[in-house]
Amino acid sequence: MICEDTTAFLTALEPMHSIAGLDLGTQTIGVAVSDTFLSVATPLETIRRRKFTLDAARLAEIVAERRIGGIVLGLPRNMDGTEGPRCQSTRAFARNLERAEGLDIPLTFWDERLSTVAAERALLEADTSRKRRAEVIDHVAAGYILQGALDRIRVIRAGQEQT
């Protein structure tokens, strides 16, 4: 099920399940996961893209191994907020994931503008070598995407508790 907003996504999630964040690229998929309390994102791995069925199978393995209850896909909007061809590609990937075996969990999108820039900056500040940055940038960016969604979920939950 694709949820267009974070509130609907949160409602669809199973309690005490982690969520995964994906930074979808043309050659790689960065993957990050949360804790079961949905508070902290941790970069996990970078999947080298081959065929959709193989990519989806690896994601299904991660979902099963880590008790993932939902997926947040980074949506690469243009800087002016509009959606271009990369957004269309991400939405198509989400529609295919929705039908993939082992991935019958809620999906949502998170505006990923500048997530890779933030990840690159953090890795530079940590004095990470160029080679190591190239190896980890995608799943670190996925961590930034997921942490943004987790922060939003925390705000939604706080608002629900007040009512």
N, CA, C and O of each residue as an XYZ file, in Angstrom:
652
protein
N       0.845     -1.176      0.000
C       0.000      0.000      0.000
C       0.891      1.239      0.000
O       1.764      1.386      0.855
N       0.664      2.118     -0.955
C       1.423      3.367     -1.030
C       0.644      4.457     -0.306
O      -0.502      4.741     -0.653
N       1.259      5.060      0.690
C       0.647      6.136      1.466
C       1.284      7.445      1.019
O       2.507      7.580      1.056
N       0.483      8.394      0.604
C       1.019      9.659      0.107
C       1.445     10.601      1.225
O       2.213     11.533      0.986
N       0.955     10.370      2.452
C       1.398     11.247      3.542
C       1.852     10.423      4.747
O       1.489      9.256      4.890
N       2.635     11.039      5.589
C       3.266     10.359      6.711
C       2.242      9.897      7.746
O       2.431      8.852      8.370
N       1.166     10.652      7.940
C       0.144     10.264      8.919
C      -0.523      8.953      8.502
O      -0.707      8.062      9.332
N      -0.885      8.829      7.232
C      -1.499      7.584      6.740
C      -0.510      6.426      6.861
O      -0.893      5.313      7.222
N       0.753      6.689      6.561
C       1.803      5.674      6.680
C       1.919      5.196      8.123
O       1.969      3.994      8.380
N       1.963      6.134      9.057
C       2.078      5.800     10.477
C       0.892      4.950     10.933
O       1.069      3.998     11.693
N      -0.297      5.285     10.481
C      -1.499      4.528     10.828
C      -1.429      3.098     10.301
O      -1.923      2.175     10.949
N      -0.817      2.909      9.125
C      -0.742      1.586      8.492
C       0.355      0.693      9.075
O       0.364     -0.512      8.822
N       1.272      1.261      9.846
C       2.400      0.487     10.379
C       1.975     -0.462     11.495
O       1.114     -0.135     12.311
N       2.591     -1.640     11.517
C       2.416     -2.578     12.619
C       3.203     -2.056     13.821
O       4.305     -1.537     13.644
N       2.672     -2.179     15.032
C       3.435     -1.737     16.207
C       4.706     -2.570     16.398
O       4.744     -3.755     16.066
N       5.738     -1.931     16.936
C       7.011     -2.572     17.281
C       7.722     -3.218     16.085
O       8.395     -4.239     16.226
N       7.562     -2.610     14.922
C       8.317     -3.009     13.733
C       9.199     -1.828     13.330
O       8.826     -0.670     13.511
N      10.340     -2.130     12.798
C      11.228     -1.084     12.279
C      10.713     -0.622     10.922
O       9.827     -1.245     10.337
N      11.274      0.468     10.433
C      11.010      0.866      9.058
C      12.349      1.042      8.349
O      13.380      1.279      8.978
N      12.307      0.920      7.034
C      13.513      1.064      6.223
C      13.394      2.332      5.398
O      12.304      2.718      4.975
N      14.526      2.967      5.181
C      14.602      4.123      4.297
C      15.442      3.748      3.092
O      16.476      3.093      3.229
N      15.001      4.162      1.908
C      15.721      3.845      0.681
C      16.109      5.110     -0.061
O      15.300      6.019     -0.247
N      17.372      5.147     -0.483
C      17.862      6.196     -1.376
C      18.064      5.512     -2.721
O      19.055      4.814     -2.936
N      17.112      5.721     -3.619
C      17.081      5.029     -4.898
C      17.907      5.777     -5.929
O      17.622      6.931     -6.248
N      18.926      5.120     -6.444
C      19.746      5.682     -7.506
C      19.628      4.831     -8.754
O      18.955      3.800     -8.745
N      20.270      5.249     -9.817
C      20.202      4.469    -11.054
C      21.066      3.218    -10.963
O      20.767      2.220    -11.619
N      22.125      3.247    -10.168
C      23.026      2.103    -10.062
C      23.004      1.422     -8.705
O      23.430      0.274     -8.580
N      22.511      2.120     -7.685
C      22.513      1.580     -6.325
C      21.232      1.936     -5.588
O      20.495      2.840     -5.981
N      20.988      1.202     -4.511
C      19.906      1.523     -3.577
C      20.541      1.569     -2.193
O      21.006      0.549     -1.683
N      20.560      2.748     -1.591
C      21.041      2.869     -0.223
C      19.933      2.451      0.723
O      18.777      2.826      0.529
N      20.272      1.680      1.745
C      19.276      1.176      2.692
C      19.682      1.570      4.108
O      20.831      1.393      4.512
N      18.727      2.103      4.848
C      18.904      2.393      6.268
C      17.706      1.792      7.003
O      16.644      1.600      6.410
N      17.875      1.497      8.283
C      16.784      0.928      9.076
C      16.653      1.696     10.390
O      17.600      2.318     10.870
N      15.459      1.631     10.947
C      15.219      2.279     12.239
C      15.199      1.231     13.338
O      15.210      0.028     13.079
N      15.170      1.718     14.566
C      14.904      0.840     15.697
C      13.388      0.608     15.761
O      12.634      1.238     15.020
N      12.949     -0.281     16.631
C      11.515     -0.587     16.697
C      10.695      0.539     17.336
O       9.469      0.554     17.219
N      11.361      1.475     18.009
C      10.652      2.607     18.596
C      10.519      3.768     17.609
O       9.935      4.804     17.928
N      11.067      3.579     16.410
C      11.005      4.578     15.336
C      11.619      5.907     15.758
O      11.041      6.973     15.547
N      12.798      5.819     16.356
C      13.447      7.053     16.790
C      14.790      7.313     16.118
O      15.150      8.471     15.909
N      15.541      6.269     15.772
C      16.890      6.462     15.240
C      17.073      5.676     13.940
O      16.735      4.495     13.861
N      17.610      6.349     12.929
C      17.930      5.705     11.647
C      19.396      5.293     11.648
O      20.262      6.046     12.093
N      19.666      4.097     11.148
C      21.029      3.595     11.043
C      21.287      3.128      9.614
O      20.561      2.272      9.107
N      22.307      3.676      8.958
C      22.644      3.195      7.613
C      22.980      1.700      7.670
O      23.658      1.247      8.592
N      22.501      0.940      6.680
C      22.685     -0.509      6.707
C      23.582     -1.013      5.580
O      24.632     -1.601      5.839
N      23.176     -0.788      4.337
C      23.952     -1.316      3.221
C      23.571     -0.609      1.931
O      22.581      0.119      1.862
N      24.388     -0.846      0.915
C      24.105     -0.354     -0.424
C      23.934     -1.561     -1.329
O      24.813     -2.419     -1.416
N      22.805     -1.616     -1.995
C      22.520     -2.701     -2.928
C      22.925     -2.234     -4.326
O      22.472     -1.184     -4.781
N      23.760     -2.994     -5.002
C      24.097     -2.713     -6.400
C      22.922     -3.155     -7.249
O      22.543     -4.326     -7.226
N      22.344     -2.234     -7.995
C      21.168     -2.564     -8.796
C      21.551     -3.438     -9.977
O      22.538     -3.185    -10.668
N      20.741     -4.482    -10.195
C      20.933     -5.373    -11.338
C      19.629     -5.453    -12.118
O      19.475     -4.799    -13.150
N      18.693     -6.254    -11.625
C      17.354     -6.343    -12.205
C      16.375     -6.072    -11.077
O      16.680     -6.314     -9.909
N      15.195     -5.567    -11.427
C      14.228     -5.252    -10.382
C      13.935     -6.466     -9.514
O      13.885     -6.350     -8.289
N      13.740     -7.629    -10.127
C      13.383     -8.818     -9.335
C      14.476     -9.168     -8.324
O      14.173     -9.575     -7.202
N      15.735     -9.013     -8.711
C      16.843     -9.291     -7.786
C      16.925     -8.228     -6.693
O      17.175     -8.540     -5.529
N      16.711     -6.969     -7.080
C      16.726     -5.877     -6.097
C      15.595     -6.057     -5.086
O      15.801     -5.906     -3.882
N      14.392     -6.381     -5.585
C      13.235     -6.579     -4.709
C      13.448     -7.783     -3.797
O      13.044     -7.766     -2.634
N      14.085     -8.835     -4.328
C      14.348    -10.022     -3.505
C      15.280     -9.669     -2.346
O      15.063    -10.126     -1.224
N      16.310     -8.865     -2.599
C      17.219     -8.463     -1.518
C      16.484     -7.603     -0.493
O      16.681     -7.756      0.712
N      15.635     -6.698     -0.979
C      14.849     -5.870     -0.049
C      13.908     -6.739      0.780
O      13.733     -6.491      1.973
N      13.299     -7.757      0.165
C      12.408     -8.668      0.898
C      13.180     -9.424      1.980
O      12.650     -9.666      3.065
N      14.433     -9.799      1.690
C      15.268    -10.455      2.696
C      15.510     -9.525      3.885
O      15.412     -9.939      5.041
N      15.822     -8.277      3.589
C      16.058     -7.301      4.661
C      14.790     -7.106      5.489
O      14.846     -7.055      6.718
N      13.654     -6.999      4.816
C      12.371     -6.827      5.501
C      12.116     -7.992      6.457
O      11.704     -7.785      7.598
N      12.360     -9.206      5.993
C      12.125    -10.389      6.834
C      13.134    -10.473      7.984
O      12.749    -10.725      9.126
N      14.415    -10.264      7.693
C      15.469    -10.371      8.708
C      15.313     -9.340      9.815
O      15.562     -9.637     10.984
N      14.904     -8.140      9.454
C      14.910     -7.015     10.390
C      13.522     -6.640     10.920
O      13.378     -5.633     11.612
N      12.512     -7.437     10.603
C      11.127     -7.134     11.018
C      10.742     -5.707     10.614
O      10.335     -4.893     11.443
N      10.882     -5.436      9.332
C      10.556     -4.123      8.790
C       9.051     -4.063      8.543
O       8.485     -4.953      7.907
N       8.412     -3.022      9.045
C       6.967     -2.875      8.894
C       6.558     -1.861      7.852
O       5.368     -1.736      7.561
N       7.512     -1.121      7.269
C       7.194     -0.118      6.251
C       8.471      0.396      5.606
O       9.568      0.244      6.144
N       8.303      1.000      4.453
C       9.444      1.528      3.699
C       9.204      2.994      3.355
O       8.128      3.374      2.894
N      10.237      3.812      3.592
C      10.225      5.223      3.208
C      11.190      5.377      2.029
O      12.386      5.113      2.151
N      10.658      5.800      0.909
C      11.462      6.005     -0.299
C      11.783      7.485     -0.447
O      10.889      8.329     -0.380
N      13.047      7.797     -0.646
C      13.422      9.182     -0.905
C      12.864      9.627     -2.244
O      13.061      8.954     -3.256
N      12.172     10.751     -2.255
C      11.578     11.287     -3.484
C      12.418     12.474     -3.941
O      12.423     13.518     -3.290
N      13.129     12.320     -5.057
C      14.084     13.351     -5.493
C      13.417     14.522     -6.223
O      13.515     14.646     -7.444
N      12.747     15.362     -5.463
C      12.100     16.536     -6.055
C      13.149     17.517     -6.573
O      14.296     17.522     -6.126
N      12.727     18.346     -7.527
C      13.583     19.436     -7.988
C      13.683     20.471     -6.867
O      12.865     20.476     -5.948
N      14.671     21.333     -6.943
C      14.864     22.328     -5.882
C      13.663     23.256     -5.719
O      13.462     23.811     -4.638
N      12.860     23.437     -6.772
C      11.662     24.282     -6.662
C      10.443     23.504     -6.165
O       9.343     24.052     -6.094
N      10.637     22.227     -5.821
C       9.556     21.416     -5.270
C       8.772     20.621     -6.294
O       7.943     19.791     -5.922
N       9.011     20.852     -7.568
C       8.286     20.120     -8.602
C       8.859     18.715     -8.746
O       9.955     18.419     -8.269
N       8.096     17.864     -9.411
C       8.534     16.503     -9.652
C       8.940     16.331    -11.102
O       8.179     16.653    -12.014
N      10.135     15.825    -11.307
C      10.650     15.587    -12.645
C      10.718     14.102    -12.954
O      10.069     13.296    -12.287
N      11.501     13.736    -13.959
C      11.610     12.336    -14.379
C      12.126     11.397    -13.287
O      11.705     10.242    -13.226
N      13.026     11.871    -12.429
C      13.542     11.007    -11.355
C      12.438     10.665    -10.349
O      12.412      9.560     -9.809
N      11.527     11.613    -10.096
C      10.394     11.328     -9.208
C       9.469     10.294     -9.844
O       8.983      9.386     -9.169
N       9.233     10.437    -11.136
C       8.386      9.479    -11.842
C       8.984      8.076    -11.756
O       8.266      7.097    -11.554
N      10.305      7.991    -11.910
C      10.993      6.709    -11.813
C      10.865      6.123    -10.413
O      10.658      4.919    -10.263
N      10.984      6.959     -9.391
C      10.856      6.506     -8.003
C       9.436      6.028     -7.730
O       9.243      5.001     -7.079
N       8.444      6.758     -8.219
C       7.046      6.340     -8.025
C       6.763      5.015     -8.743
O       6.028      4.174     -8.225
N       7.341      4.830     -9.928
C       7.177      3.562    -10.655
C       7.829      2.420     -9.872
O       7.270      1.326     -9.788
N       9.004      2.670     -9.303
C       9.687      1.674     -8.479
C       8.795      1.296     -7.290
O       8.684      0.118     -6.950
N       8.167      2.281     -6.664
C       7.281      2.026     -5.522
C       6.080      1.167     -5.952
O       5.689      0.244     -5.237
N       5.504      1.471     -7.107
C       4.366      0.669     -7.592
C       4.795     -0.781     -7.828
O       4.042     -1.708     -7.528
N       5.994     -0.977     -8.361
C       6.501     -2.334     -8.568
C       6.802     -3.022     -7.235
O       6.523     -4.211     -7.076
N       7.365     -2.287     -6.285
C       7.642     -2.853     -4.956
C       6.359     -3.301     -4.274
O       6.319     -4.328     -3.596
N       5.322     -2.514     -4.466
C       4.033     -2.800     -3.855
C       3.518     -4.185     -4.270
O       2.814     -4.845     -3.505
N       3.869     -4.611     -5.468
C       3.418     -5.902     -5.995
C       4.438     -7.021     -5.796
O       4.144     -8.181     -6.087
N       5.620     -6.692     -5.308
C       6.686     -7.686     -5.171
C       6.408     -8.641     -4.018
O       5.820     -8.264     -3.004
N       6.841     -9.878     -4.194
C       6.653    -10.901     -3.178
C       7.485    -10.576     -1.935
O       8.656    -10.210     -2.039
N       6.867    -10.715     -0.761
C       7.567    -10.477      0.495
C       7.631     -9.013      0.897
O       8.271     -8.668      1.891
N       6.969     -8.147      0.127
C       7.024     -6.711      0.420
C       5.624     -6.114      0.543
O       5.367     -5.000      0.089
N       4.731     -6.874      1.164
C       3.358     -6.413      1.361
C       3.292     -5.565      2.635
O       2.664     -5.940      3.625
N       3.962     -4.407      2.573
C       4.013     -3.490      3.708
C       3.771     -2.079      3.181
O       3.946     -1.828      1.989
N       3.370     -1.155      4.058
C       3.126      0.212      3.592
C       4.404      0.898      3.096
O       5.492      0.695      3.635
N       4.237      1.701      2.071
C       5.323      2.494      1.489
C       4.916      3.954      1.530
O       3.739      4.282      1.382
N       5.881      4.819      1.727
C       5.616      6.251      1.626
C       6.853      6.931      1.046
O       7.895      6.306      0.846
N       6.710      8.209      0.786
C       7.795      8.981      0.186
C       8.245     10.068      1.151
O       7.468     10.558      1.970
N       9.523     10.435      1.036
C      10.064     11.535      1.824
C      10.904     12.404      0.911
O      11.737     11.901      0.156
N      10.690     13.696      0.979
C      11.437     14.639      0.153
C      12.917     14.519      0.490
O      13.340     14.806      1.610
N      13.690     14.093     -0.491
C      15.107     13.835     -0.215
C      16.032     14.940     -0.693
O      17.245     14.738     -0.760
N      15.489     16.097     -1.026
C      16.367     17.175     -1.499
C      17.515     17.402     -0.524
O      17.311     17.566      0.678
N      18.699     17.409     -1.060
C      19.943     17.688     -0.334
C      20.364     16.602      0.659
O      21.285     16.825      1.446
N      19.716     15.432      0.644
C      20.137     14.375      1.571
C      21.535     13.871      1.236
O      22.325     13.604      2.141
N      21.850     13.737     -0.036
C      23.185     13.279     -0.415
C      24.225     14.335     -0.076
O      25.342     14.006      0.322
N      23.861     15.609     -0.234
C      24.776     16.698      0.132
C      25.062     16.655      1.634
O      26.210     16.803      2.053
N      24.020     16.454      2.440
C      24.202     16.372      3.896
C      25.046     15.162      4.274
O      25.900     15.248      5.157
N      24.808     14.035      3.608
C      25.586     12.830      3.886
C      27.052     13.046      3.521
O      27.949     12.663      4.272
N      27.287     13.659      2.372
C      28.661     13.937      1.931
C      29.362     14.855      2.929
O      30.520     14.627      3.280
N      28.666     15.885      3.381
C      29.244     16.828      4.348
C      29.602     16.117      5.656
O      30.672     16.345      6.220
N      28.711     15.265      6.127
C      28.974     14.538      7.374
C      30.186     13.617      7.224
O      31.007     13.508      8.135
N      30.290     12.963      6.082
C      31.424     12.068      5.857
C      32.732     12.849      5.729
O      33.778     12.383      6.181
N      32.679     14.028      5.121
C      33.874     14.872      5.027
C      34.306     15.355      6.411
O      35.495     15.365      6.733
N      33.319     15.756      7.231
C      33.632     16.202      8.587
C      34.228     15.084      9.425
O      35.015     15.332     10.338
N      33.847     13.846      9.108
C      34.393     12.696      9.820
C      35.735     12.255      9.230
O      36.293     11.229      9.619
N      36.239     13.050      8.285
C      37.532     12.789      7.648
C      37.572     11.410      6.987
O      38.572     10.697      7.067
N      36.459     11.047      6.329
C      36.357      9.772      5.636
C      37.092      9.858      4.297
O      36.971     10.855      3.586
N      37.840      8.832      3.958
C      38.588      8.841      2.698
C      37.626      8.863      1.508
O      36.467      8.464      1.621
N      38.125      9.331      0.382
C      37.307      9.404     -0.832
C      36.768      8.021     -1.206
O      35.600      7.881     -1.567
N      37.629      7.003     -1.117
C      37.206      5.640     -1.455
C      36.084      5.178     -0.525
O      35.083      4.626     -0.983
N      36.250      5.400      0.760
C      35.229      4.973      1.734
C      33.932      5.765      1.541
O      32.843      5.203      1.659
N      34.040      7.061      1.246
C      32.835      7.869      0.989
C      32.045      7.279     -0.169
O      30.820      7.178     -0.097
N      32.730      6.891     -1.231
C      32.056      6.315     -2.396
C      31.338      5.015     -2.031
O      30.289      4.706     -2.596
N      31.896      4.262     -1.098
C      31.299      2.991     -0.690
C      30.047      3.180      0.160
O      29.118      2.376      0.079
N      30.013      4.237      0.977
C      28.939      4.362      1.978
C      27.951      5.490      1.723
O      26.935      5.574      2.412
N      28.219      6.358      0.754
C      27.390      7.557      0.587
C      25.905      7.237      0.406
O      25.056      7.950      0.940
N      25.582      6.181     -0.335
C      24.176      5.878     -0.611
C      23.414      5.438      0.632
O      22.287      5.882      0.848
N      24.005      4.576      1.451
C      23.248      4.173      2.638
C      23.306      5.223      3.739
O      22.427      5.254      4.600
N      24.315      6.080      3.732
C      24.304      7.215      4.667
C      23.203      8.201      4.252
O      22.500      8.736      5.110
N      23.048      8.442      2.950
C      21.963      9.310      2.468
C      20.604      8.700      2.814
O      19.673      9.422      3.170
N      20.488      7.375      2.711
C      19.239      6.705      3.110
C      18.957      6.945      4.588
O      17.804      7.091      4.992
N      20.018      6.987      5.390
C      19.858      7.285      6.813
C      19.307      8.680      7.040
O      18.464      8.884      7.914
N      19.782      9.649      6.251
C      19.253     11.021      6.362
C      17.785     11.063      5.954
O      16.980     11.730      6.604
N      17.434     10.363      4.891
C      16.038     10.314      4.437
C      15.164      9.717      5.539
O      14.140     10.288      5.914
N      15.584      8.565      6.048
C      14.796      7.884      7.077
C      14.698      8.717      8.347
O      13.631      8.781      8.957
N      15.795      9.360      8.760
C      15.750     10.153      9.991
C      14.771     11.320      9.846
O      14.076     11.667     10.801
N      14.712     11.922      8.667
C      13.726     12.989      8.434
C      12.306     12.480      8.627
O      11.485     13.146      9.258
N      12.014     11.306      8.089
C      10.675     10.723      8.247
C      10.411     10.357      9.708
O       9.302     10.556     10.204
N      11.414      9.825     10.395
C      11.246      9.476     11.812
C      10.981     10.712     12.661
O      10.164     10.675     13.581
N      11.669     11.803     12.355
C      11.430     13.052     13.085
C      10.000     13.534     12.870
O       9.356     14.014     13.803
N       9.504     13.407     11.644
C       8.120     13.792     11.342
C       7.138     12.893     12.094
O       6.134     13.371     12.620
N       7.428     11.594     12.143
C       6.573     10.649     12.875
C       6.516     11.036     14.352
O       5.453     10.969     14.969
N       7.651     11.438     14.918
C       7.684     11.855     16.323
C       6.766     13.057     16.549
O       6.053     13.109     17.551
N       6.777     14.017     15.631
C       5.913     15.203     15.733
C       4.444     14.798     15.640
O       3.610     15.295     16.396
N       4.131     13.893     14.710
C       2.743     13.429     14.555
C       2.275     12.744     15.831
O       1.178     13.011     16.320
N       3.112     11.859     16.367
C       2.747     11.168     17.609
C       2.547     12.129     18.771
O       1.622     11.962     19.565
N       3.405     13.129     18.873
C       3.277     14.124     19.948
C       1.954     14.869     19.829
O       1.301     15.144     20.836
N       1.562     15.192     18.612
C       0.286     15.878     18.374
C      -0.893     14.996     18.713
O      -1.907     15.488     19.209
N      -0.784     13.684     18.454
C      -1.867     12.750     18.744
C      -2.030     12.570     20.250
O      -3.145     12.372     20.731
N      -0.941     12.635     20.989
C      -1.003     12.462     22.438
C      -1.675     13.647     23.123
O      -2.280     13.505     24.186
N      -1.557     14.830     22.492
C      -2.131     16.035     23.099
C      -3.656     16.086     22.927
O      -4.343     16.774     23.682
N      -4.173     15.369     21.951
C      -5.629     15.424     21.726
C      -6.352     14.384     22.493
O      -7.577     14.297     22.413
